[in-house]
Coordinates of C-alpha atoms and ligand atoms in Angstrom, one line a residue:
M1 CA 122.9 78.5 121.7
L2 CA 125.2 75.9 122.9
K3 CA 122.1 73.6 123.0
Y4 CA 124.1 70.5 124.2
S5 CA 127.5 72.1 124.1
E6 CA 128.5 69.9 121.3
L7 CA 132.1 71.5 121.6
Y8 CA 134.3 70.2 124.0
P9 CA 135.6 73.1 126.2
C10 CA 138.8 74.8 125.2
S11 CA 140.6 77.8 126.4
N12 CA 142.1 80.4 124.2
A13 CA 142.3 84.1 123.6
Y14 CA 138.6 84.5 123.3
R15 CA 137.3 81.5 125.5
S16 CA 138.1 80.5 128.9
K17 CA 137.3 77.2 130.9
V18 CA 138.2 77.0 134.5
S19 CA 137.6 73.6 136.3
L20 CA 135.4 73.6 139.3
D21 CA 136.5 70.0 140.1
G22 CA 137.4 69.5 144.0
L23 CA 135.8 68.9 147.1
W24 CA 132.0 69.8 147.2
K25 CA 129.1 69.4 149.7
F26 CA 126.8 66.4 149.3
S27 CA 123.8 65.1 151.0
F28 CA 121.2 62.5 150.5
D29 CA 117.4 63.6 150.2
P30 CA 115.6 60.4 151.0
D31 CA 112.3 62.3 151.4
S32 CA 112.6 64.3 148.2
A33 CA 112.2 67.2 150.4
G34 CA 114.9 69.5 149.0
K35 CA 113.2 71.1 146.1
E36 CA 110.3 72.1 148.1
E37 CA 112.2 73.4 151.1
E38 CA 114.5 75.3 148.7
W39 CA 117.8 73.8 149.5
F40 CA 119.1 75.3 146.5
K41 CA 118.6 78.8 148.1
K42 CA 119.1 77.8 151.8
G43 CA 122.0 75.3 151.5
I44 CA 122.1 71.7 151.7
P45 CA 121.4 70.2 155.4
N46 CA 123.6 67.7 157.0
A47 CA 126.2 67.9 154.1
C48 CA 129.5 65.7 153.9
P49 CA 132.3 66.6 151.8
M50 CA 132.4 64.7 148.3
P51 CA 134.9 64.8 145.7
V52 CA 133.8 65.7 142.2
P53 CA 134.1 64.1 139.9
S54 CA 133.1 60.9 141.7
A55 CA 130.7 57.9 142.0
F56 CA 129.4 58.1 145.6
A57 CA 128.6 54.4 145.8
D58 CA 132.0 53.0 146.5
L59 CA 133.3 55.7 148.7
F60 CA 130.9 55.0 151.6
T61 CA 131.1 52.2 154.1
K62 CA 127.4 51.8 154.8
E63 CA 125.3 49.5 152.7
E64 CA 122.3 52.2 152.6
E65 CA 124.6 54.6 151.4
R66 CA 126.2 52.6 148.7
D67 CA 123.1 51.5 147.4
Y68 CA 121.2 54.6 147.8
G69 CA 118.5 55.2 145.3
G70 CA 116.6 58.6 145.0
D71 CA 117.3 62.1 145.2
F72 CA 120.8 63.7 146.4
W73 CA 122.3 67.0 146.3
Y74 CA 125.5 68.6 145.7
A75 CA 126.6 72.2 146.6
T76 CA 129.7 74.3 146.0
E77 CA 130.8 78.0 145.7
F78 CA 132.7 79.2 142.7
Y79 CA 134.2 82.4 141.6
C80 CA 133.3 84.3 138.4
P81 CA 136.1 86.6 137.3
D82 CA 134.8 90.1 136.2
D83 CA 137.3 90.8 133.5
M84 CA 135.0 88.9 131.0
Q85 CA 131.7 91.0 131.1
D86 CA 131.3 90.8 127.5
R87 CA 131.2 87.1 127.4
N88 CA 128.4 84.6 128.0
C89 CA 128.9 82.4 130.9
F90 CA 128.1 78.6 131.2
L91 CA 128.5 75.7 133.3
R92 CA 129.2 72.4 131.5
F93 CA 129.0 69.0 133.3
G94 CA 130.5 66.1 131.6
S95 CA 127.4 64.1 132.9
I96 CA 125.0 64.0 135.7
T97 CA 123.8 60.4 136.4
H98 CA 120.8 60.0 135.7
R99 CA 118.6 63.2 136.0
A100 CA 119.6 66.6 137.3
A101 CA 118.4 70.3 138.1
V102 CA 121.2 72.8 138.4
Y103 CA 120.7 76.1 140.4
C104 CA 122.9 79.0 140.3
N105 CA 122.6 81.7 143.2
G106 CA 119.1 80.0 143.8
Q107 CA 117.9 80.2 140.3
L108 CA 117.1 77.3 138.2
V109 CA 119.5 77.2 135.1
A110 CA 119.2 73.8 133.5
E111 CA 117.3 70.4 134.0
H112 CA 118.6 67.3 131.9
E113 CA 117.7 63.9 131.5
G114 CA 120.2 61.1 130.8
G115 CA 123.1 60.1 132.9
F116 CA 126.0 60.0 130.2
L117 CA 125.9 63.1 128.2
P118 CA 127.1 66.8 129.0
V119 CA 124.5 69.0 131.0
V120 CA 125.1 72.7 129.8
C121 CA 123.7 75.5 131.7
D122 CA 123.6 79.2 130.5
I123 CA 124.2 81.2 133.6
T124 CA 124.9 84.3 132.0
D125 CA 121.9 86.1 133.7
A126 CA 122.3 84.2 137.0
V127 CA 126.0 84.7 137.6
R128 CA 127.4 87.4 139.7
R129 CA 130.8 88.4 138.3
G130 CA 133.5 89.4 140.5
E131 CA 132.1 87.6 143.3
A132 CA 131.3 84.1 145.0
N133 CA 128.6 82.3 143.4
Q134 CA 126.4 79.6 145.0
L135 CA 125.7 76.4 143.0
A136 CA 123.5 73.5 143.9
V137 CA 122.6 70.5 142.0
W138 CA 119.6 68.2 142.6
V139 CA 120.3 64.6 141.3
N140 CA 118.3 61.7 141.2
N141 CA 119.5 58.1 140.1
E142 CA 116.2 56.1 139.9
L143 CA 115.5 54.1 136.9
N144 CA 112.3 53.4 135.2
E145 CA 110.9 52.0 131.9
S146 CA 111.0 55.2 130.1
S147 CA 114.7 56.1 131.4
L148 CA 117.7 55.2 129.4
P149 CA 119.0 52.7 130.8
C150 CA 115.8 51.1 131.8
G151 CA 115.0 49.6 135.3
S152 CA 112.5 50.2 138.2
V153 CA 112.6 51.0 142.0
K154 CA 111.4 48.6 144.6
V155 CA 110.4 49.9 147.9
L156 CA 111.8 47.8 150.9
A157 CA 110.0 47.0 154.0
S158 CA 112.1 49.7 155.8
G159 CA 110.9 52.4 153.2
R160 CA 114.3 52.6 151.6
K161 CA 114.4 52.6 147.9
L162 CA 116.2 50.0 145.8
V163 CA 116.9 50.7 142.3
K164 CA 116.6 47.4 140.4
P165 CA 118.5 48.0 136.9
Y166 CA 117.4 45.6 133.9
F167 CA 121.0 45.5 133.1
D168 CA 124.2 44.0 134.4
F169 CA 126.4 46.7 135.6
F170 CA 126.3 48.8 138.9
N171 CA 124.2 51.8 139.0
Y172 CA 126.8 54.0 139.8
A173 CA 125.6 57.8 139.9
G174 CA 126.3 61.4 140.8
I175 CA 128.7 63.9 139.1
Q176 CA 131.0 61.3 137.5
R177 CA 132.9 63.7 135.1
S178 CA 134.5 67.1 135.3
V179 CA 132.7 70.5 135.7
Y180 CA 133.9 73.5 133.7
L181 CA 133.1 77.3 134.2
L182 CA 132.9 78.6 130.6
Q183 CA 133.2 82.2 129.3
I184 CA 132.4 82.3 125.6
P185 CA 132.0 85.4 123.3
K186 CA 128.4 86.6 122.9
H187 CA 129.1 86.1 119.1
A188 CA 130.4 82.6 119.0
I189 CA 131.1 79.6 117.0
T190 CA 128.3 77.0 118.4
D191 CA 129.0 74.0 116.3
Y192 CA 131.2 72.5 113.4
S193 CA 131.0 69.2 111.5
V194 CA 133.6 67.8 108.9
T195 CA 133.1 65.0 106.4
Y196 CA 135.8 63.5 104.0
E197 CA 136.3 62.5 100.4
L198 CA 139.5 60.8 99.5
K199 CA 140.9 61.6 95.9
G200 CA 143.7 59.4 95.3
E201 CA 146.5 60.6 97.4
N202 CA 144.6 63.9 98.1
A203 CA 141.3 64.6 100.3
N204 CA 138.7 67.0 100.6
I205 CA 137.4 68.1 104.0
N206 CA 133.9 69.4 103.7
Y207 CA 133.3 71.5 106.7
Q208 CA 130.1 73.3 108.0
A209 CA 130.3 75.7 111.0
V210 CA 127.5 77.4 112.8
H211 CA 127.8 80.5 114.9
S212 CA 125.6 83.0 116.7
G213 CA 125.7 86.8 115.9
E214 CA 127.1 88.7 112.8
G215 CA 130.3 87.6 111.1
S216 CA 131.9 85.3 108.8
I217 CA 133.8 82.1 109.4
R218 CA 137.4 81.4 108.6
V219 CA 139.1 77.9 108.6
S220 CA 142.6 76.9 108.9
L221 CA 144.1 73.4 109.0
Y222 CA 147.5 72.6 110.5
D223 CA 149.7 69.6 110.3
R224 CA 151.1 67.8 113.0
E225 CA 154.1 70.2 113.1
G226 CA 151.8 73.0 113.3
S227 CA 152.3 74.3 109.7
L228 CA 149.4 75.7 107.9
V229 CA 148.2 73.2 105.1
V230 CA 145.1 74.9 103.8
S231 CA 142.7 77.6 104.7
G232 CA 139.1 78.5 103.5
E233 CA 136.3 81.1 104.2
G234 CA 132.7 80.7 104.6
S235 CA 130.3 78.9 107.0
Q236 CA 130.6 75.8 104.8
G237 CA 133.0 74.7 102.2
S238 CA 135.6 72.5 101.1
L239 CA 139.4 72.1 102.1
F240 CA 141.5 70.7 99.6
V241 CA 144.5 68.7 101.2
E242 CA 147.2 67.7 99.0
K243 CA 148.9 64.5 99.8
A244 CA 146.9 63.8 102.8
H245 CA 147.9 62.1 105.8
L246 CA 145.2 59.8 106.6
W247 CA 143.9 58.9 110.0
K248 CA 144.6 55.2 110.0
V249 CA 143.8 52.2 112.3
R250 CA 146.3 52.0 115.0
N251 CA 148.2 54.7 113.1
A252 CA 146.6 57.8 113.6
Y253 CA 147.3 61.1 112.0
L254 CA 145.6 64.1 113.5
Y255 CA 145.4 67.6 111.9
T256 CA 144.3 70.8 113.9
I257 CA 141.3 72.6 112.5
K258 CA 140.9 76.1 113.6
L259 CA 137.6 78.2 113.0
E260 CA 137.5 81.8 113.5
L261 CA 134.5 84.0 113.5
V262 CA 135.5 87.5 112.1
Q263 CA 133.6 90.6 112.2
D264 CA 134.7 93.5 110.1
G265 CA 138.1 92.3 110.0
R266 CA 138.5 91.4 113.8
V267 CA 138.5 88.1 115.2
M268 CA 135.5 87.5 117.6
D269 CA 135.8 83.9 118.5
E270 CA 138.0 81.1 117.9
Y271 CA 137.6 77.2 118.5
T272 CA 140.1 74.6 117.7
D273 CA 140.0 71.0 117.6
R274 CA 141.9 67.7 116.5
I275 CA 140.5 66.0 113.4
G276 CA 141.5 63.0 111.3
I277 CA 140.8 62.4 107.7
R278 CA 139.3 59.0 107.3
T279 CA 136.5 57.5 105.5
V280 CA 134.2 54.7 106.8
E281 CA 131.9 52.4 104.5
I282 CA 130.2 49.2 104.5
K283 CA 130.4 47.3 101.3
D284 CA 130.5 43.8 100.0
G285 CA 129.9 42.3 103.4
K286 CA 133.0 44.1 104.8
I287 CA 133.9 47.2 107.0
W288 CA 136.1 49.6 105.0
I289 CA 138.3 52.4 106.6
N290 CA 139.9 54.5 103.8
G291 CA 139.1 52.0 101.5
E292 CA 140.7 49.2 103.3
A293 CA 138.9 46.3 104.7
V294 CA 139.4 46.1 108.4
Y295 CA 138.6 43.1 110.9
L296 CA 137.4 44.6 114.3
K297 CA 139.4 43.2 117.3
G298 CA 138.9 44.1 120.8
Y299 CA 136.4 44.7 123.4
G300 CA 133.0 45.7 124.9
K301 CA 134.1 47.8 127.8
H302 CA 132.8 49.7 130.8
E303 CA 133.9 53.0 132.6
D304 CA 134.3 51.1 135.7
F305 CA 137.2 50.9 138.3
D306 CA 137.7 50.1 141.9
V307 CA 136.8 53.1 144.2
L308 CA 136.4 55.4 141.2
G309 CA 133.2 53.4 140.1
R310 CA 132.4 55.3 136.8
T311 CA 134.2 58.3 137.3
F312 CA 136.6 59.2 134.5
N313 CA 140.2 59.1 135.3
W314 CA 143.1 59.9 132.8
S315 CA 145.4 57.1 134.2
V316 CA 142.9 54.2 134.2
A317 CA 142.2 55.4 130.6
K318 CA 145.9 55.2 129.5
R319 CA 146.3 51.8 131.3
D320 CA 143.4 50.5 129.3
F321 CA 144.7 51.7 125.9
E322 CA 148.2 50.3 126.7
C323 CA 146.5 46.8 127.6
M324 CA 144.5 46.9 124.5
K325 CA 147.4 47.7 122.3
W326 CA 149.5 44.9 123.9
N327 CA 147.3 42.5 123.0
G328 CA 146.7 43.6 119.5
A329 CA 143.3 45.1 119.7
N330 CA 142.1 47.8 117.4
C331 CA 138.5 48.6 118.5
F332 CA 136.0 48.8 121.4
R333 CA 132.3 49.3 121.9
T334 CA 131.3 52.0 124.6
S335 CA 129.0 49.4 126.2
H336 CA 126.5 50.3 127.4
Y337 CA 126.4 54.2 127.3
P338 CA 128.3 57.1 125.8
Y339 CA 131.6 57.5 127.7
A340 CA 133.6 60.6 128.9
E341 CA 134.7 62.6 125.9
E342 CA 138.3 62.0 126.8
W343 CA 138.1 58.4 126.0
Y344 CA 137.4 59.3 122.4
Q345 CA 140.3 61.8 122.4
M346 CA 142.6 59.1 123.5
A347 CA 140.9 56.8 120.8
D348 CA 141.6 59.4 118.2
E349 CA 145.0 59.6 119.3
E350 CA 145.9 56.1 119.4
G351 CA 144.1 55.1 116.1
F352 CA 141.2 53.0 117.8
L353 CA 137.8 52.5 116.0
V354 CA 135.0 53.1 118.6
I355 CA 131.6 51.8 118.2
D356 CA 129.6 54.6 120.3
E357 CA 126.7 53.2 122.0
V358 CA 123.6 55.2 123.6
A359 CA 122.4 54.1 126.9
A360 CA 119.7 52.1 125.5
V361 CA 120.1 49.0 127.6
G362 CA 117.6 47.0 129.8
M363 CA 114.8 47.2 127.2
M364 CA 113.5 43.8 128.2
R365 CA 111.6 43.5 131.6
S366 CA 114.3 41.4 133.7
F367 CA 116.4 42.0 136.7
A368 CA 119.1 39.7 135.0
N369 CA 118.7 40.3 131.3
F370 CA 122.0 38.3 130.9
A371 CA 120.1 35.4 132.1
A372 CA 116.8 35.9 130.5
A373 CA 118.6 36.4 127.1
G374 CA 118.0 33.3 125.0
T375 CA 115.3 31.8 127.1
G376 CA 112.7 32.8 124.7
K377 CA 110.8 34.4 127.4
Y378 CA 108.8 37.3 126.0
T379 CA 108.2 40.5 128.4
Y380 CA 105.9 42.6 125.9
F381 CA 108.5 45.5 126.7
F382 CA 107.5 47.4 123.5
E383 CA 103.8 47.3 124.1
A384 CA 103.7 49.0 127.5
P385 CA 102.2 52.6 128.0
T386 CA 105.8 53.9 128.8
V387 CA 106.9 53.5 125.4
P388 CA 106.1 57.1 124.0
E389 CA 108.2 58.5 126.8
L390 CA 111.1 56.1 126.3
K391 CA 111.1 56.8 122.8
K392 CA 111.4 60.5 123.2
N393 CA 114.4 60.0 125.6
H394 CA 115.9 57.6 123.4
M395 CA 115.7 59.9 120.4
L396 CA 116.9 63.0 122.5
Q397 CA 120.1 61.0 123.7
V398 CA 120.7 59.5 120.2
E399 CA 120.8 63.1 119.2
E400 CA 123.0 64.4 122.0
M401 CA 125.5 61.7 121.4
I402 CA 125.7 62.1 117.8
M403 CA 126.1 66.0 118.2
R404 CA 128.8 65.6 120.9
D405 CA 130.7 62.7 119.1
K406 CA 130.4 63.5 115.4
N407 CA 133.9 64.9 114.8
H408 CA 135.8 62.0 116.3
P409 CA 137.8 60.0 113.7
S410 CA 137.7 57.2 116.2
V411 CA 133.8 56.8 116.1
I412 CA 133.2 54.7 113.1
A413 CA 129.8 53.4 114.0
F414 CA 126.8 54.4 116.3
S415 CA 125.2 51.6 118.2
L416 CA 121.5 52.4 119.0
F417 CA 120.8 49.7 121.3
N418 CA 121.9 46.8 123.5
E419 CA 119.9 43.6 123.7
P420 CA 116.2 44.9 123.5
E421 CA 113.4 42.7 122.8
T422 CA 113.4 42.6 119.1
T423 CA 111.0 40.0 118.4
S424 CA 107.6 42.1 118.4
D425 CA 106.2 44.5 115.8
G426 CA 106.1 47.2 118.4
A427 CA 110.0 46.8 118.6
A428 CA 110.3 47.0 114.8
E429 CA 108.3 50.1 114.7
Y430 CA 110.0 51.7 117.7
F431 CA 113.7 51.0 116.3
R432 CA 112.5 52.1 112.6
D433 CA 112.0 55.2 114.0
I434 CA 114.9 55.6 116.1
F435 CA 117.4 54.8 113.2
E436 CA 115.7 57.0 110.9
T437 CA 116.3 59.9 113.4
A438 CA 119.8 58.9 113.8
R439 CA 120.5 58.6 110.1
K440 CA 119.3 62.1 109.6
L441 CA 121.5 63.5 112.4
D442 CA 125.1 62.2 111.4
P443 CA 126.8 64.3 108.8
Q444 CA 129.2 61.4 108.3
H445 CA 126.4 58.9 107.7
R446 CA 128.4 56.5 109.7
P447 CA 126.9 53.1 109.8
L448 CA 124.3 52.3 112.3
T449 CA 124.1 49.3 114.4
G450 CA 122.7 47.6 117.7
A451 CA 123.9 44.7 119.8
M452 CA 121.5 41.8 119.9
E453 CA 121.0 38.8 122.2
K454 CA 120.2 35.3 121.6
N455 CA 116.4 35.8 121.2
S456 CA 117.1 38.1 118.4
A457 CA 117.4 34.8 116.3
P458 CA 117.5 34.7 112.5
D459 CA 113.8 33.5 112.3
K460 CA 112.6 35.6 114.9
C461 CA 114.2 39.2 115.0
K462 CA 112.2 41.8 113.4
C463 CA 114.8 44.6 113.6
Y464 CA 118.2 43.3 112.1
H465 CA 117.4 44.5 108.8
L466 CA 117.8 48.1 110.1
L467 CA 121.5 47.5 111.0
D468 CA 124.3 48.5 108.7
F469 CA 126.3 45.6 110.2
I470 CA 124.9 43.2 112.5
C471 CA 126.3 42.8 116.0
L472 CA 125.5 39.7 118.0
N473 CA 126.2 39.0 121.8
R474 CA 126.3 35.2 122.0
Y475 CA 127.3 32.9 125.0
Y476 CA 127.6 29.6 123.6
G477 CA 129.6 27.7 125.9
W478 CA 128.6 29.8 129.0
Y479 CA 124.9 30.7 129.5
I480 CA 124.1 28.0 126.7
S481 CA 125.6 24.7 127.5
G482 CA 128.6 25.3 129.3
G483 CA 131.1 23.3 130.9
P484 CA 131.2 19.4 129.9
E485 CA 128.8 20.4 127.2
I486 CA 130.6 22.9 125.2
E487 CA 130.8 20.7 122.0
E488 CA 127.2 20.8 121.9
A489 CA 127.0 24.5 122.5
M490 CA 129.4 24.9 119.4
E491 CA 127.1 22.6 117.3
L492 CA 124.3 24.9 118.3
F493 CA 126.6 28.0 117.7
A494 CA 127.3 26.8 114.1
E495 CA 123.7 26.2 113.6
E496 CA 122.7 29.5 114.3
M497 CA 125.5 30.9 112.0
K498 CA 124.3 28.6 109.2
A499 CA 120.8 30.1 109.6
W500 CA 122.2 33.6 109.2
E501 CA 124.3 32.6 106.3
E502 CA 121.2 31.3 104.5
K503 CA 119.7 34.8 104.8
K504 CA 122.4 36.2 102.4
L505 CA 122.2 39.4 104.0
N506 CA 125.6 40.6 102.5
V507 CA 126.3 42.7 105.5
P508 CA 129.2 42.2 108.0
F509 CA 128.7 40.5 111.4
V510 CA 130.6 41.6 114.3
F511 CA 130.3 39.8 117.6
T512 CA 130.0 42.4 120.3
E513 CA 129.8 40.1 123.2
F514 CA 131.1 36.6 123.9
G515 CA 132.7 35.6 127.2
A516 CA 132.8 33.4 130.2
D517 CA 133.0 34.4 133.8
T518 CA 136.6 33.8 135.1
L519 CA 137.9 34.1 138.7
G520 CA 141.6 35.4 138.4
S521 CA 142.3 33.1 141.5
E522 CA 141.0 29.8 140.0
H523 CA 143.0 27.4 138.0
K524 CA 142.1 23.8 137.1
L525 CA 143.4 21.1 134.9
P526 CA 141.4 20.4 132.8
G527 CA 139.4 23.6 133.1
V528 CA 136.0 24.0 134.6
M529 CA 133.6 26.8 134.3
W530 CA 135.1 29.9 136.2
T531 CA 138.7 28.8 136.0
Q532 CA 141.0 30.5 133.8
E533 CA 141.6 27.5 131.7
Y534 CA 138.1 27.3 130.9
Q535 CA 137.9 31.0 129.6
E536 CA 141.0 30.0 127.5
K537 CA 139.2 27.0 125.9
Y538 CA 135.8 29.0 125.6
M539 CA 137.6 31.7 123.8
E540 CA 139.6 29.1 121.4
K541 CA 136.2 27.1 120.7
N542 CA 134.4 30.2 119.9
F543 CA 136.9 31.3 117.5
E544 CA 136.9 28.2 115.6
I545 CA 133.2 28.6 114.9
M546 CA 133.5 32.4 114.0
D547 CA 136.5 31.6 111.5
Q548 CA 134.1 29.3 109.5
F549 CA 132.0 32.1 108.6
P550 CA 133.5 34.7 106.3
F551 CA 130.9 37.2 107.0
V552 CA 132.1 37.6 110.5
Q553 CA 134.2 40.7 110.4
G554 CA 135.0 41.6 114.1
E555 CA 135.1 40.2 117.4
L556 CA 134.8 42.3 120.5
A557 CA 135.2 40.0 123.6
W558 CA 133.0 40.6 126.8
N559 CA 134.5 42.3 128.6
F560 CA 137.9 44.1 128.6
A561 CA 137.9 43.8 132.4
D562 CA 136.0 42.5 135.4
F563 CA 133.5 45.0 136.6
Q564 CA 131.0 45.8 139.3
A565 CA 127.4 44.7 138.8
Q566 CA 124.2 44.3 141.2
E567 CA 124.7 41.5 143.6
G568 CA 123.1 38.2 143.0
I569 CA 123.6 34.6 142.9
M570 CA 125.3 34.7 139.4
R571 CA 127.7 37.3 140.2
V572 CA 130.9 37.1 142.5
N573 CA 131.2 40.8 143.6
G574 CA 131.0 41.7 140.1
N575 CA 131.0 40.3 136.6
K576 CA 134.0 38.3 136.1
K577 CA 134.2 38.0 132.3
G578 CA 137.1 40.3 132.1
I579 CA 140.1 39.3 129.9
F580 CA 141.8 41.5 132.6
T581 CA 141.1 41.8 136.2
R582 CA 139.5 44.7 137.6
N583 CA 142.9 46.2 138.4
R584 CA 144.0 45.7 134.8
Q585 CA 146.2 42.6 134.9
P586 CA 146.0 39.8 132.2
K587 CA 144.1 36.6 132.8
N588 CA 145.4 33.7 130.9
A589 CA 143.0 34.3 128.1
A590 CA 144.5 37.7 127.4
Y591 CA 147.4 35.7 125.7
V592 CA 145.0 33.7 123.8
L593 CA 143.6 37.0 122.3
K594 CA 147.1 38.4 122.0
R595 CA 148.3 35.5 119.8
R596 CA 145.2 35.5 117.6
W597 CA 145.1 39.2 117.2
E598 CA 148.7 39.6 116.2
S599 CA 148.4 37.0 113.7
S600 CA 148.0 38.1 110.0
H601 CA 145.0 36.2 109.2
L602 CA 142.8 38.6 110.9
C603 CA 144.0 41.7 109.3
Ligands
BDP1 C1 124.7 40.5 128.2 C2 124.9 42.0 128.3 C3 126.1 42.4 129.2 C4 126.3 41.4 130.3 C5 126.6 40.2 129.7 C6 126.9 39.2 130.8 O1 124.7 42.8 127.3 O2 125.7 43.8 129.8 O3 127.2 42.0 131.2 O4 125.5 39.6 129.1 O5 126.0 38.3 131.0 O6 123.6 40.0 128.3 O7 128.0 39.0 131.1

């Protein structure tokens, strides 16, 4: 029951959700002693106060705390009311990064691997109703070659563990999303899904609901004004919507779907959600939403903000959407992991298209994958003994992501990887299985894709045929022939594009990354690398090439905003490829994108 709590928490006459966010206790456990010493029963020693949700790293002032790698603990006390004895009781964490064990009153109630999807714990038997309850959470933020994302751990001479990601963003960790105490009826709606068919100006909503216990399902659909549009009965069926309002790109219309579980005429449970009627299709080399071709314009993003790290924050999300709307974007990729669910809710409301990405990043043995990409260096990643475990985790997280996000109209595609080594037979076999699994899981059969770096070249890549549309991350004019050599870079870019063209794949191509590090403080005329003028030029030059190839059907600049990354000689307190600064103010290039994205030739 509620295996992944695919259903976002809601409160109504049958269900209750209570936020447990607030000030918890926190303690590092560098010797990994906590489990053996039963801190979950005895309390966590040397605890300091810690906000939940938060990413601990940027809250501390000592290097060894910010860069901490290893085990750490959270603890809190919560009260469970006793007026809902007939309900099952759950704890739901939006995520715990990267792995967790949750204890309620000293009892292990859940273990979870993967830092970007919900952790749901059934505490019905462990909770004490009408009393205070002790909650303890063991967390570990280490990375290895079978975790998603991938990385390794180096033990420094001092004995301190240093997590070494194989990817280019800071390894923020902890309880970074909200925590809820849920009370759900014993006989409950546990999942639902919808698919759509457009019939002229009308539409069919095909639904399927899953429930526990006896009873039958009643479904009602309400319009924006709250009027009942149509209703139906049975666990699966079809709702005919006359003169349907479609969920359109940047012009969203959301209906409310209400599912009720009825037993002998009595409602036992209810779940409501906001859905949008829209179809997604890849056809004739284009991406079609509701039968209209759409060109993707926007960004690869990160969940990242000063002090907050990767903590979800509604105000940051709101500002991001306002900035994206201001410069005419219609799409973003959740690079490089599934984001907090609230991002998708906002995208549903705003009519944004989302490429939802699983945390399969760093599948190339390199501490600076951005620099290694394109070098031709081969790391035998998919030939390592860690691959079976990695694949198991990958499949599970693809499943959890699709289960969680399948009903969001904003989600138009799932991305199953970012920049793995795609050139070996091992990779081909690995990804064939991952894609096959994903194809079976999505009721809407949305397009599947993955973002490929430069080594995944037309003559070398063994995986591109798995992708319904091809996503390329390319840095011609930055990592490849930057600065005074940019013209040569453009020739190389055009050459690669011609090679793809010759393959006559008849699928859309989307640039999921292209960008140049740019310091908000630097100006120079004429531009040089790292100045705002160079970022403008870089964008304009890249667009000239993209525009020559009609099969290019989208451009997501890297990155929406500057973001924190690991320290290193190629990063100046973070990755500066943002079109906006980290505090969300536009760099010059934002105006280049605005002019382009607002012009009609890309619609
Ligand atoms: C690509 C990665 C991305 C990096 C980017 C960069 O997909 O995570 O941040 O390059 O170098 O390799 O900026």
